[in-house]
Amino acid sequence: MRYYGPEYWDKYGTYRTPIAFHLSLLVLLRAYFIWVIAALSRRPELDIMSLVFRSKHDFFSALAIGAVAIIPAVVFCLRRPQKNAQSAVRLAKLWRFMRWPLLGCAVLDLTWLIIQAAHSYYQFSMYLALQMVVVLWVLLYLAKSRYLTVFFNDWPEPENKAQSK
């Protein structure tokens, strides 16, 4: 495993989150973001959901696939120094394995997009093609990134230890 120097650390002494990781979460949770944007939109003449999803079935399938990535996203949001050392240890153990649900979500998402392409009799759709390319990029990034290996093995120390040093 390769180690990265202090220029890669944040103010807590842990490895900084790569921008591509944030983008990966955005791609994998895009159905939820679109849902929130559509819910916050107060213009009834602009139906955002029908622009993105062809049917309710497609929307609910996208929500189910994206649900796999919610747990890593929540644990990622908790990735800061905890006051309770026991919860920090538990979250650190859990964080080490959060790459696998993200990879599974990306594989499911790509499979679902391929199934959607097959149901449209492989008629070219720019929207579907862009989604497939982006999800394939996310899948390759999650599988091949060396920095993510180090990033998923790192967790901030509890505040009690950090203050005593």
Short mmCIF file of C-alpha atoms in Angstrom, two decimals:
data_model
loop_
_atom_site.label_atom_id
_atom_site.label_comp_id
_atom_site.label_asym_id
_atom_site.label_seq_id
_atom_site.Cartn_x
_atom_site.Cartn_y
_atom_site.Cartn_z
CA MET A 1 0.00 0.00 0.00
CA ARG A 2 1.30 3.42 -0.89
CA TYR A 3 1.35 6.19 1.69
CA TYR A 4 0.68 9.79 0.88
CA GLY A 5 2.41 12.70 2.59
CA PRO A 6 1.15 15.61 4.69
CA GLU A 7 -0.01 17.54 1.63
CA TYR A 8 -2.85 14.99 1.38
CA TRP A 9 -3.98 15.43 5.01
CA ASP A 10 -6.79 17.61 6.31
CA LYS A 11 -6.87 19.59 9.56
CA TYR A 12 -7.69 16.44 11.57
CA GLY A 13 -4.67 14.53 10.28
CA THR A 14 -6.69 12.21 8.04
CA TYR A 15 -6.56 11.88 4.29
CA ARG A 16 -8.56 14.50 2.41
CA THR A 17 -11.60 13.38 0.51
CA PRO A 18 -10.95 13.29 -3.23
CA ILE A 19 -13.28 15.34 -5.41
CA ALA A 20 -13.90 12.27 -7.57
CA PHE A 21 -15.31 10.50 -4.50
CA HIS A 22 -17.84 13.30 -4.04
CA LEU A 23 -18.74 13.10 -7.73
CA SER A 24 -19.10 9.32 -7.44
CA LEU A 25 -21.58 9.72 -4.58
CA LEU A 26 -23.45 12.32 -6.62
CA VAL A 27 -23.71 9.94 -9.59
CA LEU A 28 -24.75 6.93 -7.52
CA LEU A 29 -27.33 8.93 -5.55
CA ARG A 30 -28.58 10.96 -8.53
CA ALA A 31 -32.15 9.64 -8.25
CA TYR A 32 -32.39 11.03 -4.72
CA PHE A 33 -30.93 14.39 -5.75
CA ILE A 34 -33.36 14.64 -8.67
CA TRP A 35 -36.19 13.71 -6.35
CA VAL A 36 -35.23 16.47 -3.88
CA ILE A 37 -34.87 19.03 -6.68
CA ALA A 38 -38.27 18.05 -8.08
CA ALA A 39 -39.82 18.28 -4.62
CA LEU A 40 -38.35 21.73 -4.03
CA SER A 41 -39.43 22.99 -7.43
CA ARG A 42 -42.58 25.03 -7.05
CA ARG A 43 -43.37 25.19 -10.75
CA PRO A 44 -46.04 22.62 -11.67
CA GLU A 45 -45.59 23.22 -15.42
CA LEU A 46 -42.00 22.00 -15.15
CA ASP A 47 -42.17 18.28 -14.43
CA ILE A 48 -38.53 17.41 -13.72
CA MET A 49 -39.31 13.78 -12.91
CA SER A 50 -40.79 13.07 -16.36
CA LEU A 51 -37.77 14.70 -18.00
CA VAL A 52 -35.40 12.29 -16.29
CA PHE A 53 -37.42 9.11 -15.75
CA ARG A 54 -39.70 7.54 -18.37
CA SER A 55 -42.01 5.88 -15.85
CA LYS A 56 -42.63 5.52 -12.15
CA HIS A 57 -41.14 2.04 -12.34
CA ASP A 58 -37.84 3.48 -13.60
CA PHE A 59 -37.85 6.05 -10.80
CA PHE A 60 -38.48 3.49 -8.06
CA SER A 61 -35.88 1.15 -9.53
CA ALA A 62 -33.34 3.99 -9.50
CA LEU A 63 -34.23 4.74 -5.87
CA ALA A 64 -33.78 1.07 -4.92
CA ILE A 65 -30.40 0.87 -6.64
CA GLY A 66 -29.26 4.15 -5.07
CA ALA A 67 -30.32 2.93 -1.63
CA VAL A 68 -27.25 0.70 -1.59
CA ALA A 69 -25.05 3.82 -1.61
CA ILE A 70 -26.91 5.58 1.21
CA ILE A 71 -25.12 3.69 4.00
CA PRO A 72 -21.61 4.61 2.77
CA ALA A 73 -22.78 8.20 2.27
CA VAL A 74 -24.09 8.39 5.84
CA VAL A 75 -20.92 6.85 7.29
CA PHE A 76 -18.90 9.28 5.18
CA CYS A 77 -20.87 12.19 6.67
CA LEU A 78 -19.90 10.91 10.13
CA ARG A 79 -16.19 10.87 9.18
CA ARG A 80 -14.96 13.49 11.62
CA PRO A 81 -13.44 13.28 15.09
CA GLN A 82 -16.01 11.77 17.46
CA LYS A 83 -16.25 12.55 21.15
CA ASN A 84 -17.14 8.97 21.95
CA ALA A 85 -14.14 6.69 21.36
CA GLN A 86 -16.30 3.53 21.13
CA SER A 87 -18.45 4.89 18.32
CA ALA A 88 -15.32 6.10 16.51
CA VAL A 89 -13.85 2.59 16.65
CA ARG A 90 -17.09 1.03 15.39
CA LEU A 91 -17.43 3.54 12.57
CA ALA A 92 -13.76 3.07 11.63
CA LYS A 93 -14.28 -0.69 11.32
CA LEU A 94 -17.39 -0.12 9.25
CA TRP A 95 -15.72 2.53 7.06
CA ARG A 96 -13.05 0.08 5.89
CA PHE A 97 -15.67 -1.94 4.01
CA MET A 98 -17.72 0.91 2.50
CA ARG A 99 -16.01 0.59 -0.87
CA TRP A 100 -17.86 -2.68 -1.52
CA PRO A 101 -21.42 -1.31 -1.27
CA LEU A 102 -20.40 1.53 -3.56
CA LEU A 103 -18.95 -0.91 -6.10
CA GLY A 104 -22.08 -3.05 -5.83
CA CYS A 105 -24.27 -0.01 -6.37
CA ALA A 106 -22.27 0.99 -9.46
CA VAL A 107 -22.52 -2.54 -10.89
CA LEU A 108 -26.28 -2.63 -10.25
CA ASP A 109 -26.70 0.82 -11.77
CA LEU A 110 -24.75 -0.10 -14.90
CA THR A 111 -26.72 -3.35 -15.22
CA TRP A 112 -30.00 -1.45 -14.89
CA LEU A 113 -28.91 1.01 -17.60
CA ILE A 114 -27.99 -1.86 -19.92
CA ILE A 115 -31.41 -3.43 -19.29
CA GLN A 116 -33.07 -0.11 -20.10
CA ALA A 117 -31.09 0.06 -23.35
CA ALA A 118 -32.18 -3.47 -24.22
CA HIS A 119 -35.83 -2.60 -23.60
CA SER A 120 -35.57 0.30 -26.01
CA TYR A 121 -34.28 -2.21 -28.58
CA TYR A 122 -30.82 -0.62 -28.46
CA GLN A 123 -32.11 2.55 -30.07
CA PHE A 124 -29.52 5.23 -29.34
CA SER A 125 -30.37 7.57 -26.51
CA MET A 126 -27.87 10.28 -25.65
CA TYR A 127 -29.18 10.55 -22.09
CA LEU A 128 -28.82 6.80 -21.49
CA ALA A 129 -25.40 6.70 -23.16
CA LEU A 130 -24.10 9.55 -20.99
CA GLN A 131 -25.37 7.84 -17.85
CA MET A 132 -23.69 4.59 -18.86
CA VAL A 133 -20.35 6.30 -19.52
CA VAL A 134 -20.45 8.19 -16.22
CA VAL A 135 -21.45 5.10 -14.20
CA LEU A 136 -18.74 3.08 -15.93
CA TRP A 137 -16.23 5.81 -14.98
CA VAL A 138 -17.44 5.63 -11.35
CA LEU A 139 -17.12 1.84 -11.38
CA LEU A 140 -13.56 1.97 -12.73
CA TYR A 141 -12.62 4.75 -10.30
CA LEU A 142 -13.94 2.84 -7.28
CA ALA A 143 -12.24 -0.37 -8.40
CA LYS A 144 -8.84 0.98 -9.49
CA SER A 145 -8.06 4.03 -7.37
CA ARG A 146 -5.00 3.52 -5.15
CA TYR A 147 -5.76 6.63 -3.14
CA LEU A 148 -9.22 5.27 -2.24
CA THR A 149 -7.57 2.22 -0.72
CA VAL A 150 -5.69 4.46 1.69
CA PHE A 151 -8.71 6.75 2.13
CA PHE A 152 -11.02 3.89 3.19
CA ASN A 153 -8.43 2.62 5.69
CA ASP A 154 -8.14 5.99 7.41
CA TRP A 155 -10.43 7.34 10.14
CA PRO A 156 -9.99 10.40 12.38
CA GLU A 157 -8.83 9.83 15.93
CA PRO A 158 -11.35 10.52 18.73
CA GLU A 159 -11.24 14.08 20.11
CA ASN A 160 -10.01 12.91 23.52
CA LYS A 161 -6.84 11.43 21.99
CA ALA A 162 -6.36 14.37 19.65
CA GLN A 163 -6.51 16.88 22.52
CA SER A 164 -4.15 14.92 24.77
CA LYS A 165 -1.33 14.95 22.18
#
